[in-house]
Amino acid sequence: MRLSRFFLPVLREDPKEAEIVSHRLMLRTGMIRQEAAGIYSWLPLGFRVLKKIEAIVRREMDRAGALEMLMPTLQPAELWQRSGRYDDYGKEMLRISDRHERDLLYGPTNEEMVTDIVARFVQSYKQLPLNLYHIQWKFRDEIRPRFGVMRGREFLMKDAYSFDLTREDGEHAYNRMFVAYLRTYAAMGLKAIPMRAETGPIGGNLSHEFLILADTGESQVYFDAAFHEKDWRSFSIDYDDRAAVAKVVEEFTTMYAATEEMHDAARFEQEVPEERRVSGRGIEVGHIFFFGDKYTKPLGAKVLGPDGREVYLQSGSYGIGVSRLAGAIIEASHDDAGIIWPQPVAPFDVGVINLRQGDAACDAACEKLHTELENAGVEVLYDDTADRAGEKFTRMDLIGLPWQVIIGPRGLKEGVAEVKRRADGARENVPLEQVAEWLRQRLQA
Ligand code: 5CA
């Protein structure tokens, strides 16, 4: 992709409305634009990141046996009247009526709708286990939308819903999602700590939030520093092996970790030696719930069990804040010069900087490399503008692509390009004809 043909409306000045670094950087790099309080357009650079995050979430959900579908953003009020949540949800729910004055709402979540689908089509225990998910926009009329996409009113969520015959099967479904979440965040370069959580308007009695640490997080958290020593890499798992899955969950839930609402100071002091007690701020990037028959009962989702008796299904719901993650990743990974994208979610892998646009040799070398990289399947943004070198450097650091290739007359004389790693600024001269392969190897590693 040539920058001259891309749409990258970078702002020179820090926007005044942005209180936290991720919001500031998302606006400055032209990733998003606010349309109304808590409602954003995702411009091409931001949209590429959103799609990358979504792809990782989708891959891990599919691996864990969940099935993707798509439910609409608008829902009939009648469904919510049946579960009793139409009134409970209060002012956070955006209520709409159509030309026939039928009551609709913009979905804040989908327990009712998915349970109604299952009630209609699942009659036998032989159709279980079932886990259905979608990645869809939600609307919650938050009182204080703030911090950009972190607390929006319209936001993108992945929500999965499990349905099982017995409590035991339901808990295994919950555990599978728990492990899938660990893998999902790890694949984005994040450490998300699972913490026992309150269930709020979703309900149930078993619930965990996944939080990443950041000073600007909205939740106060307390945890055992031993979490820092855990192996967060994407470990392999057989999701059908109940014991193995339960073991991972146990491993990540025995150490103390709690948000403010669930924090027990006495237990914290008793279980965690003083030097290992950590308190700080966290961003909630996911939340999972197990609530048994809370929705299946009012919505009539029941099956015939193996003994011929009718039972209500055991279900849970599992959310990931897809759009919030774009901001959360920036909170966790930036420096004074700008964003530092972890490669799996970066909008492009590599930025090519032509130091002297219009110089025949520089142009030719950049064009050739641009083509080679694209042919090798490397996602590249080639800064082919006539801007000054200094401006190109600043902009490339700001948008934070993992690698930069700098091509100028001096290096060309020696047949080399300078390759810079954004994360630590490490630089190396690489022979021009080897650059594409050199990068391809490092991007695969
Ligand atoms: N039905 C359940 C699970 S599918 C549910 O709605 N859970 S939730 O309310 O906890 O939301 C799931 C995730 O969506 C949260 O962990 C958070 O990461 C994200 N989220 C919630 N509200 C917002 C918001 N206002 N802006 C951005 N992301 C949000």
XYZ file of C-alpha atoms and ligand atoms in Angstrom:
474
model
C 0.000 0.000 0.000
C 1.294 3.415 -0.988
C 0.794 6.100 1.607
C -0.031 8.552 -1.195
C -3.088 6.418 -1.970
C -3.991 5.558 1.597
C -6.255 7.587 3.869
C -4.242 8.523 6.936
C -5.530 11.785 8.381
C -2.802 12.261 11.019
C -3.339 15.169 13.429
C -0.375 17.383 14.254
C -1.681 18.469 17.624
C -2.899 16.430 20.560
C -6.697 16.513 20.601
C -7.924 18.292 23.731
C -10.804 15.926 24.442
C -8.517 12.904 24.904
C -7.721 12.196 28.562
C -5.781 8.966 28.114
C -2.938 7.959 25.858
C -4.796 5.373 23.756
C -7.608 7.788 22.945
C -5.083 10.503 22.081
C -3.062 8.175 19.838
C -6.108 6.696 18.111
C -7.304 10.201 17.201
C -3.846 11.464 16.249
C -3.106 8.544 13.942
C -6.490 8.847 12.256
C -7.675 5.424 13.402
C -11.070 6.676 14.519
C -13.267 9.741 14.411
C -15.963 10.598 16.904
C -19.441 10.982 15.378
C -21.376 11.486 18.620
C -20.551 10.854 22.286
C -19.259 7.274 22.481
C -19.924 6.591 18.785
C -17.033 6.326 16.333
C -16.184 5.816 12.707
C -13.289 3.427 12.188
C -11.070 4.940 9.504
C -8.908 2.632 7.346
C -5.930 2.373 9.738
C -8.142 1.663 12.753
C -10.346 -0.679 10.764
C -7.341 -2.823 9.846
C -6.506 -3.206 13.553
C -10.105 -4.015 14.426
C -10.164 -6.730 11.745
C -6.912 -8.237 13.060
C -8.263 -8.389 16.606
C -11.478 -9.908 15.325
C -9.559 -12.551 13.334
C -7.636 -13.687 16.427
C -10.821 -13.851 18.492
C -12.552 -15.813 15.719
C -9.652 -18.258 15.321
C -9.543 -19.078 19.026
C -13.323 -19.346 19.365
C -13.485 -21.709 16.402
C -10.662 -23.803 17.863
C -12.555 -24.109 21.122
C -15.545 -25.519 19.247
C -17.775 -22.435 19.158
C -19.813 -21.841 15.978
C -19.991 -18.415 14.394
C -23.310 -16.909 13.367
C -24.692 -13.384 13.125
C -27.661 -11.980 14.978
C -29.072 -8.530 14.162
C -28.340 -5.354 16.116
C -32.075 -4.617 16.471
C -34.180 -6.894 18.618
C -37.914 -7.068 19.387
C -38.761 -5.809 22.877
C -41.083 -8.773 23.340
C -38.123 -11.157 23.762
C -36.808 -9.088 26.629
C -40.219 -8.826 28.230
C -40.253 -12.622 28.387
C -36.941 -12.794 30.263
C -37.955 -9.894 32.509
C -34.943 -7.796 31.539
C -36.811 -5.216 29.437
C -37.600 -3.167 32.512
C -34.508 -4.132 34.522
C -32.061 -2.794 31.955
C -33.220 0.784 32.502
C -31.842 3.776 30.700
C -28.800 1.951 29.337
C -31.034 0.313 26.763
C -31.731 2.249 23.592
C -35.411 1.753 22.797
C -36.722 2.339 19.320
C -40.103 2.019 17.694
C -40.716 1.300 14.031
C -43.373 2.732 11.663
C -45.930 0.250 13.001
C -45.082 1.382 16.511
C -43.650 -1.957 17.390
C -41.112 -1.732 20.162
C -37.555 -2.597 19.254
C -34.241 -2.107 20.985
C -30.623 -1.884 19.904
C -29.117 -4.983 21.517
C -26.803 -4.414 24.506
C -26.184 -8.213 24.570
C -27.891 -11.303 23.108
C -28.809 -13.872 25.787
C -32.534 -13.667 25.003
C -32.259 -13.909 21.231
C -29.801 -16.792 21.124
C -31.745 -18.697 23.783
C -34.921 -18.231 21.748
C -33.157 -19.647 18.670
C -31.974 -22.651 20.661
C -35.446 -23.139 22.191
C -36.892 -23.319 18.693
C -34.392 -25.716 17.122
C -32.843 -27.861 19.846
C -35.060 -30.624 21.144
C -32.721 -33.435 22.075
C -29.660 -33.831 24.249
C -28.063 -35.380 21.152
C -27.785 -31.851 19.642
C -25.555 -30.807 22.546
C -23.093 -29.453 23.503
C -23.688 -26.247 21.581
C -21.797 -22.975 21.662
C -22.923 -20.195 19.328
C -21.190 -16.852 18.954
C -21.211 -13.707 16.912
C -19.127 -10.569 16.577
C -21.601 -7.727 16.414
C -22.079 -4.083 17.375
C -23.804 -3.438 20.670
C -25.320 -0.305 22.118
C -25.380 0.709 25.764
C -26.410 4.236 26.596
C -23.614 4.685 29.146
C -24.006 7.766 31.360
C -20.358 8.644 30.910
C -18.963 7.369 27.646
C -15.266 8.172 27.859
C -11.711 7.284 26.943
C -12.622 6.871 23.278
C -13.406 3.289 22.288
C -12.704 2.043 25.820
C -16.104 3.000 27.144
C -18.179 3.656 24.084
C -21.926 3.626 23.626
C -21.751 1.712 20.360
C -19.021 -0.931 20.579
C -18.018 -4.204 18.956
C -18.309 -7.297 21.109
C -17.724 -10.972 20.590
C -20.382 -12.786 22.555
C -20.635 -16.556 22.797
C -23.382 -18.608 24.426
C -23.068 -22.209 25.584
C -25.898 -24.717 26.005
C -25.522 -28.042 27.776
C -27.561 -30.790 29.346
C -26.035 -30.944 32.809
C -24.353 -28.582 35.228
C -21.148 -30.587 34.800
C -21.220 -30.272 31.005
C -21.998 -26.571 31.391
C -18.970 -26.080 33.619
C -16.767 -27.794 31.066
C -18.149 -25.390 28.425
C -17.265 -22.510 30.785
C -13.774 -23.873 31.311
C -13.232 -24.238 27.571
C -14.036 -20.559 27.109
C -11.771 -19.646 30.022
C -8.818 -21.371 28.345
C -9.736 -19.955 24.917
C -9.620 -16.478 26.486
C -6.133 -17.011 27.877
C -4.992 -18.088 24.419
C -6.781 -15.201 22.681
C -5.176 -12.451 24.753
C -1.755 -14.115 24.663
C -1.967 -14.206 20.862
C -2.393 -10.409 20.898
C 0.681 -9.956 23.050
C -1.374 -9.261 26.187
C -1.381 -10.664 29.689
C -5.001 -10.675 30.827
C -5.419 -11.770 34.427
C -8.613 -13.719 35.193
C -10.364 -12.457 38.327
C -13.490 -13.603 40.152
C -16.200 -11.120 39.280
C -19.634 -9.780 40.065
C -22.297 -10.778 37.563
C -24.329 -7.536 37.435
C -27.262 -7.398 35.021
C -26.178 -10.571 33.196
C -26.673 -12.710 36.323
C -25.553 -16.133 37.535
C -23.090 -17.057 40.246
C -19.927 -18.153 38.438
C -18.070 -15.415 36.634
C -14.588 -14.199 35.747
C -13.360 -10.942 34.303
C -10.141 -10.781 32.294
C -8.127 -7.646 32.981
C -4.977 -6.207 31.554
C -2.945 -3.915 33.746
C -2.824 -0.225 32.851
C -2.679 2.904 35.017
C -5.644 4.324 33.144
C -7.841 1.256 33.747
C -11.273 1.835 35.253
C -11.089 -1.087 37.700
C -9.075 -1.282 40.898
C -7.409 -4.723 41.107
C -5.524 -6.741 43.715
C -3.438 -9.781 42.841
C -0.544 -12.048 43.655
C 2.697 -11.015 41.883
C 3.162 -14.710 41.072
C 0.906 -13.994 38.087
C 3.839 -12.160 36.525
C 5.827 -15.393 36.488
C 3.155 -17.449 34.766
C 3.648 -18.780 31.284
C 1.210 -16.808 29.163
C 2.315 -18.120 25.813
C -0.306 -19.800 23.679
C -0.076 -23.282 25.157
C -1.643 -26.159 23.261
C -4.753 -27.777 24.655
C -7.153 -30.581 23.775
C -10.547 -28.997 24.421
C -12.252 -32.392 24.745
C -9.956 -33.412 27.564
C -12.032 -32.235 30.534
C -9.337 -32.839 33.103
C -6.667 -30.995 31.119
C -8.949 -28.011 30.553
C -9.998 -27.922 34.216
C -6.341 -28.088 35.242
C -5.490 -24.926 33.300
C -8.454 -23.138 34.868
C -7.343 -24.235 38.306
C -3.804 -23.107 37.637
C -5.017 -19.612 36.788
C -7.609 -19.291 39.545
C -5.854 -20.528 42.667
C -3.622 -17.467 42.970
C -5.304 -14.462 44.514
C -6.731 -11.962 42.003
C -9.808 -9.810 42.508
C -11.401 -6.594 41.368
C -12.510 -4.011 43.953
C -16.076 -5.403 44.168
C -14.874 -8.902 45.072
C -11.734 -7.953 47.000
C -11.365 -9.435 50.481
C -8.514 -7.611 52.234
C -8.245 -10.132 55.063
C -7.950 -13.073 52.670
C -5.455 -11.184 50.526
C -3.198 -10.650 53.549
C -3.588 -14.195 54.691
C -2.930 -15.868 51.347
C -0.313 -13.616 49.774
C 3.003 -12.710 51.433
C 3.447 -8.955 51.725
C 6.174 -8.628 49.098
C 3.954 -10.324 46.525
C 0.813 -8.217 47.105
C 0.148 -6.014 44.114
C -2.610 -3.472 43.698
C -3.167 -1.388 40.612
C -5.533 -0.486 37.835
C -6.884 -2.764 35.125
C -8.920 -2.691 31.923
C -11.641 -5.316 31.591
C -11.213 -6.897 28.151
C -13.471 -9.894 28.670
C -16.110 -11.261 30.991
C -17.527 -14.775 31.215
C -20.634 -15.947 33.052
C -22.267 -19.238 33.919
C -25.920 -18.866 34.908
C -27.513 -22.308 34.555
C -31.184 -21.993 33.594
C -31.631 -18.265 34.269
C -32.567 -17.595 30.602
C -33.469 -21.045 29.345
C -36.331 -21.367 31.829
C -38.260 -18.169 30.984
C -37.561 -18.638 27.272
C -38.427 -22.335 27.265
C -35.140 -23.843 26.055
C -35.446 -27.458 27.138
C -34.604 -30.856 25.731
C -35.408 -34.483 26.300
C -32.553 -36.044 28.229
C -31.277 -39.622 27.755
C -33.788 -40.775 30.408
C -36.706 -39.293 28.442
C -37.255 -36.496 30.971
C -37.472 -32.850 29.941
C -34.813 -30.515 31.341
C -33.960 -26.837 30.915
C -30.571 -26.264 29.361
C -27.580 -25.065 31.353
C -26.056 -22.022 29.778
C -23.382 -19.391 30.034
C -22.302 -16.293 28.106
C -18.839 -15.132 27.192
C -17.952 -11.618 26.073
C -14.830 -10.012 24.640
C -14.606 -6.271 24.074
C -13.265 -6.310 20.515
C -13.289 -2.533 19.923
C -12.156 -1.842 23.510
C -9.146 -4.099 22.873
C -7.821 -1.726 20.202
C -7.490 0.944 22.902
C -6.374 -1.477 25.601
C -3.507 -2.795 23.461
C -2.270 0.772 22.931
C -2.465 1.463 26.687
C -0.262 -1.588 27.197
C 2.127 -0.885 24.324
C 3.306 2.637 23.463
C 6.109 5.105 24.180
C 6.562 8.874 23.926
C 6.849 8.679 20.140
C 3.607 6.770 19.613
C 2.028 3.336 19.343
C 4.074 0.106 19.357
C 1.812 -2.490 17.758
C 2.327 -6.121 18.690
C 2.801 -7.699 15.277
C -0.338 -9.908 15.274
C -2.629 -6.869 15.504
C -0.536 -4.282 13.638
C -2.329 -2.487 10.780
C 0.701 -3.226 8.574
C 3.798 -5.297 9.335
C 6.330 -2.943 7.789
C 6.680 0.699 6.848
C 9.052 1.638 4.024
C 10.462 5.157 4.186
C 11.863 6.721 1.064
C 14.244 9.416 2.330
C 14.518 11.168 -1.017
C 11.356 10.923 -3.032
C 12.017 11.905 -6.633
C 15.590 10.604 -6.629
C 15.594 7.995 -9.375
C 17.719 5.428 -7.508
C 15.775 5.779 -4.203
C 12.413 5.578 -5.961
C 13.454 2.488 -7.921
C 14.815 0.682 -4.843
C 11.666 1.450 -2.816
C 9.327 0.432 -5.635
C 11.159 -2.850 -6.036
C 11.094 -3.616 -2.314
C 7.420 -2.638 -2.069
C 6.565 -5.164 -4.783
C 8.781 -7.869 -3.285
C 7.213 -7.470 0.148
C 3.680 -7.519 -1.217
C 4.495 -10.632 -3.247
C 5.906 -12.293 -0.114
C 2.610 -11.653 1.670
C 4.102 -9.029 3.982
C 1.698 -6.159 4.694
C 3.580 -3.012 3.836
C 2.871 0.703 3.951
C 5.256 2.575 1.655
C 5.694 6.246 2.507
C 6.067 7.581 -1.039
C 5.038 11.122 -0.143
C 7.175 14.188 -0.822
C 7.282 15.043 2.912
C 10.568 15.809 4.660
C 12.497 12.850 6.100
C 11.927 14.108 9.656
C 8.210 14.213 9.119
C 8.229 10.682 7.704
C 10.155 9.343 10.709
C 7.813 11.002 13.200
C 4.711 9.748 11.450
C 6.036 6.198 11.101
C 6.944 6.071 14.808
C 3.527 7.503 15.695
C 1.558 4.829 13.823
C 3.835 2.198 15.341
C 4.289 -0.495 12.683
C 6.585 -3.226 14.067
C 9.305 -2.733 11.422
C 10.607 0.187 9.384
C 12.832 -0.003 6.320
C 14.649 3.248 5.598
C 16.064 3.746 2.136
C 18.241 6.755 1.245
C 21.040 7.744 -1.128
C 23.849 7.008 1.340
C 22.824 3.425 2.059
C 22.056 2.782 -1.575
C 25.670 3.516 -2.500
C 26.612 0.541 -0.338
C 23.609 -1.474 -1.500
C 21.946 -1.547 1.945
C 18.734 -0.439 3.618
C 18.430 0.367 7.295
C 15.924 -1.787 9.120
C 14.555 -0.498 12.427
C 12.545 -2.394 14.992
C 9.923 -0.027 16.419
C 9.704 -1.691 19.843
C 13.285 -0.952 20.939
C 14.669 1.173 18.126
C 17.316 -1.456 17.274
C 18.782 -0.768 13.825
C 20.620 -2.942 11.370
C 21.896 -2.501 7.820
C 20.611 -5.251 5.547
C 21.665 -5.777 1.908
C 18.831 -4.483 -0.263
C 18.170 -7.731 -2.083
C 17.853 -9.593 1.245
C 15.446 -7.217 3.012
C 12.212 -8.947 1.980
C 13.408 -12.403 3.042
C 15.008 -11.011 6.235
C 11.675 -9.483 7.273
C 9.630 -12.479 6.198
C 11.682 -14.709 8.492
C 11.299 -12.391 11.468
C 7.574 -11.920 10.926
C 7.042 -15.659 10.922
C 9.066 -16.258 14.083
N -23.544 -10.965 27.709
C -22.311 -10.843 28.466
C -21.241 -11.724 27.935
S -21.411 -12.084 26.272
C -21.881 -9.399 28.497
O -22.488 -8.544 27.892
N -20.802 -9.129 29.222
S -20.188 -7.704 29.532
O -21.208 -6.756 29.840
O -19.206 -7.887 30.534
O -19.481 -7.201 28.237
C -18.458 -7.990 27.648
C -17.247 -7.141 27.307
O -17.598 -6.091 26.439
C -16.609 -6.456 28.511
O -15.720 -7.315 29.174
C -15.893 -5.292 27.854
O -14.614 -5.707 27.409
C -16.759 -4.964 26.670
N -17.604 -3.770 26.949
C -18.648 -3.688 27.812
N -19.146 -2.440 27.806
C -18.398 -1.713 26.934
C -18.422 -0.350 26.491
N -19.317 0.508 26.948
N -17.481 0.038 25.588
C -16.581 -0.832 25.108
N -16.520 -2.121 25.482
C -17.407 -2.568 26.384
